[in-house]
């Protein structure tokens, strides 16, 4: 009843005709439902006046309305927490349904932990109605968050199982389903250099892939070879793999956001921004960070001895510094010329982003002033005389050239520096993945040791507390990837959402 009276207070009363007049925003597809609801309410109240619903023409920009259901409302809430897009702007929520749980799973790749999350989400989904009726003053806030995000947790758990299979990690242990590509037996005499005494003399032994039979020559069928689980240099291998994978996923995620900005420009018919904003941004990112992905993939594909393989980090730093000394190893012929061209191209895109668009606006204004005489200029409306721009706040207003240059400078600096900082930010995928692997390994070893010694019991609540705390941290970080690093390249979020009754 409070909501009804609050809504009635927003209406106007026509005393002469004894009517209540209200101006509302309504989705066009729901006009028939609104009309039928008004008629039904009028009949039930016994009113003799037939309600009238008219569509009014207005210059105001409508509020943003994104229709959701029980599955998508949680993901839409994540987007709206970052900011509401302008009217008819592309909604990133459908893509977030995939990217949010996937990037979470990159940090939280574990079959066992993913299975726990999936089973928990399945239980919450099946018991959602009964959990809503359950009342507890302490846990009410947590209850509504868990129920509202049950499908998010479900997808995060399922994606964690998938990435856990790729990492071949289940509670810090690996599965040898398809058989390892490495074998220890050929390293022993007579085929190899090892003797039985070798195992007693050395604590660490290294497999030699050049000994026949040690390495089959074919990679593991799916995921990481289980032999790495017992290798002493496991951390070094996973460090390199996950760090490069994080860069590839991060840059691809940002490039996808830049591509979505093209959809907005085409829809709003801002064809000028396609050539002055989208194309320079795309060239800038591809020249630097797209080339970085190429270096990573190319180094993976070519066959180089480990001691001869150049460092991607040093290659990229030397590329930016134009440092091409003879001692630096290059990946391919002509690399110096290609890298100089790419760096110069990226640098040239900065003044294009910074100056060309404000200069064209200034030129358009000066052309308008010369075409219009003094007398006719006085008769023209202010909107016709000066170039009116449509702000991200949804209302047209007149701005000076100084404001336009400052606005363009802020966005150019934000984009160029953001490409660097956001790429570095995506390395948290690698950092948290390694942290989870280390924590999982330590927890598993602790449970096994303490259970075997019967010194202290580790309760299930202790393990679940650590598990959910780390999951929460991963989810928070993943939210920043979708919001800050991905959406800020195409998403204008200074708008208001449609508050339905």
Coordinates of C-alpha atoms in Angstrom, one line a residue:
X1 CA 0.0 0.0 0.0
X2 CA 2.9 2.4 0.7
X3 CA 4.1 2.0 -2.9
X4 CA 0.7 2.7 -4.2
X5 CA 0.2 5.9 -2.2
X6 CA 3.8 7.0 -3.1
X7 CA 3.0 6.6 -6.8
X8 CA -0.4 8.4 -6.4
X9 CA 1.5 11.3 -4.8
X10 CA 3.4 11.7 -8.0
X11 CA 0.1 12.2 -10.0
X12 CA -1.7 15.5 -10.7
X13 CA -5.4 16.0 -9.7
X14 CA -7.7 17.6 -12.2
X15 CA -10.4 19.1 -9.9
X16 CA -12.7 20.2 -12.6
X17 CA -13.1 16.8 -14.1
X18 CA -12.3 14.9 -10.9
X19 CA -9.5 12.9 -12.6
X20 CA -6.0 11.9 -11.8
X21 CA -3.5 12.7 -14.5
X22 CA -0.1 11.0 -14.6
X23 CA 2.7 11.1 -17.1
X24 CA 4.7 7.9 -17.1
X25 CA 7.4 6.1 -19.1
X26 CA 6.3 2.7 -20.4
X27 CA 7.8 0.2 -22.7
X28 CA 6.0 0.2 -26.1
X29 CA 5.6 -3.5 -26.0
X30 CA 3.7 -3.3 -22.7
X31 CA 1.2 -0.6 -23.7
X32 CA -1.6 -3.2 -24.1
X33 CA -0.8 -4.7 -20.7
X34 CA -1.0 -1.2 -19.1
X35 CA -4.3 -0.5 -20.8
X36 CA -5.8 -3.8 -19.7
X37 CA -4.5 -3.2 -16.1
X38 CA -6.1 0.3 -16.0
X39 CA -9.4 -1.1 -17.3
X40 CA -9.4 -3.9 -14.8
X41 CA -8.6 -1.6 -11.9
X42 CA -11.3 0.8 -13.0
X43 CA -13.9 -2.1 -13.1
X44 CA -12.9 -3.5 -9.7
X45 CA -13.0 0.0 -8.1
X46 CA -16.5 0.6 -9.4
X47 CA -15.5 3.7 -11.3
X48 CA -17.8 4.9 -14.1
X49 CA -15.0 6.7 -15.9
X50 CA -13.1 4.8 -18.5
X51 CA -9.3 5.3 -18.1
X52 CA -7.6 7.0 -21.0
X53 CA -4.0 6.1 -22.2
X54 CA -2.4 8.5 -24.7
X55 CA 1.1 8.5 -26.1
X56 CA 2.7 12.0 -25.8
X57 CA 5.4 13.3 -28.0
X58 CA 8.4 14.5 -26.0
X59 CA 11.9 15.7 -26.6
X60 CA 13.1 14.2 -23.3
X61 CA 15.4 11.1 -23.5
X62 CA 13.6 8.1 -22.0
X63 CA 15.2 6.2 -19.1
X64 CA 17.0 3.0 -19.8
X65 CA 15.0 -0.2 -19.5
X66 CA 16.5 -3.7 -19.9
X67 CA 14.0 -6.5 -19.6
X68 CA 15.3 -9.3 -17.4
X69 CA 14.2 -12.7 -16.0
X70 CA 15.3 -14.8 -13.0
X71 CA 18.3 -15.9 -14.9
X72 CA 19.6 -12.6 -16.3
X73 CA 18.6 -10.3 -13.4
X74 CA 21.7 -11.1 -11.4
X75 CA 24.0 -10.3 -14.3
X76 CA 22.1 -7.1 -15.1
X77 CA 22.5 -6.0 -11.5
X78 CA 26.2 -6.3 -11.9
X79 CA 26.2 -4.1 -14.9
X80 CA 23.9 -1.5 -13.3
X81 CA 26.1 -1.4 -10.2
X82 CA 28.8 -0.1 -12.5
X83 CA 26.5 2.3 -14.3
X84 CA 23.3 2.4 -16.4
X85 CA 23.8 2.9 -20.1
X86 CA 22.2 5.6 -22.2
X87 CA 18.9 5.0 -23.9
X88 CA 19.2 2.4 -26.7
X89 CA 22.9 1.9 -26.0
X90 CA 24.1 -1.7 -26.4
X91 CA 23.6 -3.6 -23.2
X92 CA 26.7 -5.6 -22.1
X93 CA 24.7 -8.0 -19.9
X94 CA 24.3 -10.8 -22.5
X95 CA 28.0 -10.9 -23.0
X96 CA 28.6 -10.7 -19.2
X97 CA 26.7 -14.0 -18.8
X98 CA 29.7 -15.7 -20.4
X99 CA 32.7 -13.4 -19.6
X100 CA 31.9 -13.0 -15.9
X101 CA 32.0 -16.7 -14.9
X102 CA 34.7 -17.5 -17.4
X103 CA 37.2 -14.9 -16.1
X104 CA 36.3 -16.0 -12.6
X105 CA 37.1 -19.6 -13.5
X106 CA 40.5 -18.5 -15.0
X107 CA 41.4 -17.4 -11.4
X108 CA 39.6 -20.2 -9.7
X109 CA 40.3 -23.2 -12.0
X110 CA 39.8 -26.3 -9.9
X111 CA 37.5 -29.2 -10.7
X112 CA 36.9 -30.0 -7.1
X113 CA 36.2 -26.5 -5.9
X114 CA 34.1 -25.9 -9.0
X115 CA 32.1 -29.0 -8.3
X116 CA 31.4 -27.8 -4.7
X117 CA 30.2 -24.4 -6.1
X118 CA 28.0 -26.1 -8.7
X119 CA 26.4 -28.4 -6.2
X120 CA 25.8 -25.5 -3.8
X121 CA 24.2 -23.4 -6.6
X122 CA 22.0 -26.4 -7.7
X123 CA 20.8 -26.8 -4.1
X124 CA 20.1 -23.0 -3.7
X125 CA 18.2 -23.0 -7.0
X126 CA 16.1 -26.0 -6.1
X127 CA 15.3 -24.6 -2.6
X128 CA 14.9 -21.0 -3.6
X129 CA 11.2 -20.7 -2.7
X130 CA 11.7 -22.3 0.7
X131 CA 14.8 -20.2 1.4
X132 CA 12.8 -17.0 0.7
X133 CA 10.3 -17.9 3.4
X134 CA 13.1 -18.7 5.9
X135 CA 13.6 -15.7 8.2
X136 CA 16.7 -14.9 10.1
X137 CA 17.6 -11.4 11.1
X138 CA 21.4 -12.1 10.9
X139 CA 21.5 -13.9 7.6
X140 CA 18.7 -12.1 5.7
X141 CA 21.1 -9.9 3.7
X142 CA 23.3 -12.8 2.7
X143 CA 20.3 -14.9 1.9
X144 CA 18.9 -12.5 -0.7
X145 CA 22.3 -12.0 -2.2
X146 CA 22.8 -15.8 -2.6
X147 CA 19.3 -16.4 -3.9
X148 CA 19.5 -13.5 -6.4
X149 CA 22.9 -14.7 -7.6
X150 CA 22.3 -18.4 -7.6
X151 CA 22.6 -18.7 -11.4
X152 CA 25.8 -16.6 -11.3
X153 CA 27.3 -19.0 -8.8
X154 CA 26.1 -22.0 -10.9
X155 CA 27.8 -20.7 -14.0
X156 CA 31.0 -19.8 -12.0
X157 CA 31.1 -23.4 -10.7
X158 CA 30.6 -24.9 -14.1
X159 CA 33.2 -22.8 -15.7
X160 CA 35.6 -23.6 -12.9
X161 CA 35.2 -27.3 -13.6
X162 CA 36.0 -26.5 -17.3
X163 CA 39.2 -24.5 -16.5
X164 CA 40.1 -27.0 -13.8
X165 CA 40.2 -29.7 -16.5
X166 CA 42.4 -27.5 -18.6
X167 CA 44.7 -26.9 -15.6
X168 CA 44.4 -30.6 -14.7
X169 CA 43.8 -29.5 -11.2
X170 CA 41.4 -31.1 -8.7
X171 CA 42.1 -30.1 -5.1
X172 CA 45.8 -29.5 -6.1
X173 CA 46.0 -33.0 -7.7
X174 CA 46.1 -34.0 -11.3
X175 CA 44.3 -36.7 -13.3
X176 CA 46.3 -39.1 -15.6
X177 CA 43.3 -40.0 -17.8
X178 CA 44.9 -40.1 -21.2
X179 CA 48.4 -41.1 -20.1
X180 CA 51.3 -38.8 -19.7
X181 CA 53.5 -37.9 -22.7
X182 CA 56.6 -38.3 -20.5
X183 CA 58.1 -41.5 -19.2
X184 CA 60.9 -42.0 -16.6
X185 CA 61.8 -45.6 -17.4
X186 CA 63.9 -44.8 -20.6
X187 CA 66.1 -42.6 -18.5
X188 CA 67.6 -45.7 -16.7
X189 CA 70.4 -47.9 -18.0
X190 CA 70.9 -49.1 -20.7
X191 CA 69.0 -46.5 -22.7
X192 CA 69.7 -43.6 -20.3
X193 CA 72.4 -42.3 -18.0
X194 CA 70.6 -43.1 -14.7
X195 CA 71.5 -45.9 -12.4
X196 CA 69.7 -47.2 -9.3
X197 CA 72.3 -45.3 -7.2
X198 CA 71.4 -42.1 -9.0
X199 CA 68.1 -42.0 -7.1
X200 CA 69.9 -42.0 -3.8
X201 CA 72.6 -39.5 -4.7
X202 CA 70.4 -36.7 -6.1
X203 CA 67.2 -35.2 -4.7
X204 CA 66.2 -33.6 -8.0
X205 CA 66.5 -35.3 -11.4
X206 CA 65.7 -33.8 -14.8
X207 CA 64.1 -35.7 -17.7
X208 CA 66.0 -35.4 -21.0
X209 CA 63.5 -35.3 -23.9
X210 CA 66.3 -36.1 -26.3
X211 CA 66.7 -39.6 -24.8
X212 CA 64.5 -41.9 -27.0
X213 CA 61.2 -42.9 -25.3
X214 CA 61.3 -40.1 -22.6
X215 CA 59.0 -37.8 -24.5
X216 CA 56.5 -39.2 -26.9
X217 CA 56.6 -36.1 -29.1
X218 CA 52.8 -35.5 -28.8
X219 CA 51.3 -33.2 -26.2
X220 CA 48.7 -34.3 -23.6
X221 CA 45.3 -34.8 -25.2
X222 CA 43.5 -32.2 -23.1
X223 CA 44.9 -29.8 -20.6
X224 CA 48.2 -29.8 -18.9
X225 CA 50.2 -33.0 -18.7
X226 CA 49.9 -34.6 -15.2
X227 CA 53.7 -35.0 -14.9
X228 CA 53.9 -31.3 -14.1
X229 CA 52.1 -31.9 -10.8
X230 CA 55.1 -33.7 -9.4
X231 CA 57.7 -31.5 -11.1
X232 CA 59.9 -29.2 -9.0
X233 CA 59.8 -26.5 -11.6
X234 CA 56.0 -26.7 -11.8
X235 CA 55.6 -23.1 -10.6
X236 CA 58.0 -21.7 -13.2
X237 CA 56.1 -23.5 -16.0
X238 CA 52.6 -22.4 -14.7
X239 CA 53.9 -18.9 -14.1
X240 CA 54.8 -18.4 -17.7
X241 CA 51.7 -20.2 -19.1
X242 CA 49.2 -18.3 -17.0
X243 CA 50.8 -15.0 -17.3
X244 CA 50.8 -15.1 -21.1
X245 CA 47.2 -16.5 -21.1
X246 CA 46.1 -13.6 -18.9
X247 CA 47.5 -11.1 -21.3
X248 CA 45.8 -12.8 -24.3
X249 CA 42.5 -12.9 -22.5
X250 CA 42.7 -9.4 -21.2
X251 CA 43.7 -7.7 -24.5
X252 CA 41.0 -9.8 -26.3
X253 CA 38.4 -8.7 -23.8
X254 CA 39.3 -5.0 -24.3
X255 CA 39.3 -5.4 -28.1
X256 CA 35.9 -6.9 -27.8
X257 CA 34.8 -3.8 -25.9
X258 CA 36.2 -1.5 -28.6
X259 CA 34.3 -3.5 -31.2
X260 CA 31.1 -3.0 -29.3
X261 CA 31.6 0.8 -29.5
X262 CA 31.2 0.4 -33.3
X263 CA 27.7 -1.0 -32.8
X264 CA 26.8 2.0 -30.8
X265 CA 28.2 4.5 -33.3
X266 CA 26.3 2.8 -36.2
X267 CA 23.0 2.7 -34.2
X268 CA 23.2 6.4 -33.2
X269 CA 24.5 7.2 -36.7
X270 CA 27.6 8.8 -35.4
X271 CA 29.6 7.9 -38.5
X272 CA 32.1 10.7 -37.8
X273 CA 33.1 9.0 -34.5
X274 CA 33.7 5.7 -36.4
X275 CA 36.7 7.2 -38.2
X276 CA 37.8 9.6 -35.5
X277 CA 37.4 7.4 -32.5
X278 CA 36.8 3.7 -33.2
X279 CA 39.4 3.3 -36.0
X280 CA 42.2 5.2 -34.2
X281 CA 41.5 3.3 -30.9
X282 CA 41.5 0.0 -32.8
X283 CA 44.8 0.8 -34.6
X284 CA 46.4 2.0 -31.3
X285 CA 45.5 -1.2 -29.5
X286 CA 46.4 -3.6 -32.3
X287 CA 49.7 -1.9 -33.0
X288 CA 50.9 -2.4 -29.5
X289 CA 48.9 -5.0 -27.6
X290 CA 47.7 -6.9 -30.6
X291 CA 51.3 -7.3 -31.6
X292 CA 52.1 -8.5 -28.1
X293 CA 49.6 -11.3 -28.5
X294 CA 51.2 -12.1 -31.9
X295 CA 54.6 -12.4 -30.2
X296 CA 53.3 -14.7 -27.6
X297 CA 51.6 -17.0 -30.1
X298 CA 54.5 -16.9 -32.5
X299 CA 56.9 -17.9 -29.8
X300 CA 54.7 -20.8 -28.8
X301 CA 54.5 -22.0 -32.4
X302 CA 58.1 -21.9 -33.5
X303 CA 60.5 -24.5 -32.4
X304 CA 63.3 -22.9 -30.4
X305 CA 65.6 -24.3 -27.8
X306 CA 64.7 -22.9 -24.4
X307 CA 68.2 -21.3 -24.0
X308 CA 67.8 -19.5 -27.3
X309 CA 64.2 -18.3 -26.9
X310 CA 64.1 -14.5 -26.4
X311 CA 62.0 -13.0 -23.5
X312 CA 58.7 -11.5 -24.7
X313 CA 58.9 -8.9 -21.9
X314 CA 62.4 -7.7 -23.0
X315 CA 61.3 -7.7 -26.6
X316 CA 58.3 -5.5 -25.9
X317 CA 60.3 -3.1 -23.7
X318 CA 63.1 -2.8 -26.3
X319 CA 60.4 -2.2 -28.9
X320 CA 59.1 0.8 -27.0
X321 CA 62.6 2.1 -26.4
X322 CA 63.8 1.5 -30.0
X323 CA 66.7 -0.6 -28.5
X324 CA 67.9 -3.0 -31.0
X325 CA 71.4 -4.1 -29.9
X326 CA 73.2 -7.0 -31.5
X327 CA 73.0 -9.1 -28.3
X328 CA 69.2 -9.0 -28.3
X329 CA 67.7 -12.1 -30.0
X330 CA 64.9 -11.4 -32.4
X331 CA 62.1 -13.8 -33.3
X332 CA 62.0 -13.3 -37.1
X333 CA 63.6 -11.5 -39.9
X334 CA 62.6 -7.9 -40.4
X335 CA 61.3 -7.6 -36.8
X336 CA 63.1 -4.3 -36.3
X337 CA 61.3 -2.6 -39.2
X338 CA 57.9 -4.0 -38.3
X339 CA 58.2 -2.9 -34.7
X340 CA 59.4 0.6 -35.5
X341 CA 56.4 1.0 -37.9
X342 CA 53.9 -0.3 -35.3
X343 CA 55.2 2.1 -32.6
X344 CA 55.1 5.1 -34.9
X345 CA 51.6 4.2 -36.0
X346 CA 50.4 3.9 -32.4
X347 CA 52.0 7.3 -31.6
X348 CA 50.4 9.0 -34.6
X349 CA 47.0 7.8 -33.4
X350 CA 47.3 9.9 -30.2
X351 CA 47.1 13.3 -31.9
X352 CA 44.3 11.9 -34.2
X353 CA 42.2 11.0 -31.1
X354 CA 43.2 14.3 -29.4
X355 CA 42.9 17.0 -32.0
X356 CA 41.0 16.0 -35.1
X357 CA 37.5 15.8 -33.7
X358 CA 37.6 19.1 -31.8
X359 CA 39.2 20.7 -34.9
X360 CA 36.3 19.6 -37.1
X361 CA 33.8 20.9 -34.5
X362 CA 35.6 24.2 -34.5
X363 CA 35.6 24.3 -38.3
X364 CA 31.9 23.6 -38.4
X365 CA 31.1 26.4 -36.0
X366 CA 33.3 28.9 -37.9
X367 CA 31.6 27.9 -41.1
X368 CA 28.2 28.5 -39.6
X369 CA 29.2 31.9 -38.4
X370 CA 30.4 33.0 -41.8
X371 CA 27.3 31.8 -43.6
X372 CA 24.9 33.5 -41.3
X373 CA 24.7 37.3 -41.3
X374 CA 24.5 39.5 -38.3
X375 CA 20.7 40.2 -38.7
X376 CA 19.7 36.7 -39.5
X377 CA 22.0 35.4 -36.7
X378 CA 20.0 37.4 -34.2
X379 CA 16.7 35.8 -35.4
X380 CA 18.0 32.3 -35.3
X381 CA 17.5 30.3 -32.2
X382 CA 20.5 29.6 -30.0
X383 CA 20.3 25.9 -30.8
X384 CA 20.5 26.6 -34.6
X385 CA 23.3 29.2 -34.1
X386 CA 25.7 27.2 -32.0
X387 CA 26.6 23.5 -32.3
X388 CA 24.6 21.6 -29.8
X389 CA 26.2 18.4 -28.4
X390 CA 24.3 15.7 -26.7
X391 CA 25.9 14.9 -23.4
X392 CA 26.2 11.6 -21.7
X393 CA 23.8 12.8 -19.1
X394 CA 21.0 12.7 -21.6
X395 CA 20.2 16.4 -22.1
X396 CA 21.5 18.6 -24.9
X397 CA 23.5 21.6 -23.8
X398 CA 25.8 24.1 -25.4
X399 CA 29.5 23.9 -24.7
X400 CA 32.5 26.1 -25.5
X401 CA 35.4 25.0 -27.6
X402 CA 37.6 25.0 -24.5
X403 CA 35.3 22.4 -22.8
X404 CA 35.3 20.3 -26.0
X405 CA 39.2 20.2 -26.1
X406 CA 39.4 19.4 -22.4
X407 CA 36.8 16.7 -22.7
X408 CA 38.6 15.2 -25.7
X409 CA 41.9 15.4 -23.9
X410 CA 40.6 13.6 -20.8
X411 CA 39.1 10.8 -22.9
X412 CA 42.3 10.4 -25.0
X413 CA 44.6 10.3 -22.0
X414 CA 42.2 7.9 -20.2
X415 CA 42.1 5.5 -23.2
X416 CA 45.8 5.5 -24.0
X417 CA 46.9 5.1 -20.4
X418 CA 44.0 2.8 -19.6
X419 CA 45.2 0.4 -22.3
X420 CA 48.5 0.0 -20.4
X421 CA 47.1 -0.1 -16.9
X422 CA 44.2 -2.4 -17.8
X423 CA 46.5 -4.8 -19.5
X424 CA 48.6 -4.9 -16.4
X425 CA 45.4 -5.2 -14.3
X426 CA 44.5 -8.4 -16.2
X427 CA 47.6 -10.0 -14.8
X428 CA 45.6 -10.4 -11.6
X429 CA 44.0 -13.4 -13.4
X430 CA 47.5 -15.0 -13.3
X431 CA 48.3 -13.8 -9.8
X432 CA 45.1 -15.1 -8.2
X433 CA 45.2 -18.3 -10.1
X434 CA 48.6 -19.0 -8.7
X435 CA 47.5 -17.9 -5.3
X436 CA 44.5 -20.3 -5.4
X437 CA 46.7 -23.2 -6.6
X438 CA 49.2 -22.5 -3.8
X439 CA 46.4 -22.2 -1.2
X440 CA 44.7 -25.3 -2.4
X441 CA 48.0 -27.3 -2.3
X442 CA 48.8 -26.1 1.2
X443 CA 45.2 -26.8 2.4
X444 CA 45.2 -30.3 1.0
X445 CA 48.7 -31.1 2.4
X446 CA 47.6 -29.8 5.8
X447 CA 44.4 -31.8 5.9
X448 CA 46.2 -35.0 4.9
X449 CA 49.0 -34.6 7.4
X450 CA 46.9 -33.6 10.3
X451 CA 44.3 -36.3 9.6
X452 CA 47.1 -38.9 9.4
X453 CA 48.7 -37.7 12.7
X454 CA 45.4 -37.1 14.4
X455 CA 46.8 -34.1 16.1
X456 CA 44.1 -31.6 15.2
X457 CA 40.9 -31.9 13.4
X458 CA 40.1 -29.6 10.5
X459 CA 36.4 -29.0 10.5
X460 CA 34.4 -28.7 7.3
X461 CA 33.4 -25.2 8.3
X462 CA 37.0 -24.1 8.4
X463 CA 37.7 -25.3 4.9
X464 CA 34.4 -23.8 3.6
X465 CA 35.2 -20.5 5.2
X466 CA 38.6 -20.3 3.4
X467 CA 37.0 -21.6 0.2
X468 CA 34.2 -19.0 0.1
X469 CA 36.5 -16.1 1.1
X470 CA 38.8 -16.8 -1.8
X471 CA 35.9 -17.2 -4.1
X472 CA 34.5 -13.8 -3.0
X473 CA 37.9 -12.2 -3.7
X474 CA 38.0 -13.7 -7.2
X475 CA 34.5 -12.6 -7.9
X476 CA 35.2 -9.0 -6.8
X477 CA 38.3 -8.8 -9.0
X478 CA 36.5 -10.3 -11.9
X479 CA 33.7 -7.7 -11.5
X480 CA 36.3 -5.0 -12.0
X481 CA 37.5 -6.7 -15.3
X482 CA 34.0 -6.6 -16.8
X483 CA 33.3 -3.0 -15.5
X484 CA 36.5 -1.0 -15.6
X485 CA 38.7 -2.7 -18.2
X486 CA 36.0 -3.9 -20.6
X487 CA 33.0 -1.6 -20.5
X488 CA 34.7 1.8 -20.2
X489 CA 35.8 1.6 -23.8
X490 CA 32.3 1.6 -25.2
X491 CA 29.8 2.1 -22.3
X492 CA 28.5 5.5 -21.3
X493 CA 27.2 5.0 -17.8
X494 CA 25.9 8.4 -16.6
X495 CA 22.2 7.5 -17.1
X496 CA 19.2 6.6 -15.0
X497 CA 17.4 3.2 -15.1
X498 CA 13.7 2.8 -15.6
X499 CA 12.1 2.4 -12.1
X500 CA 9.2 0.1 -12.6
X501 CA 6.4 -0.1 -10.1

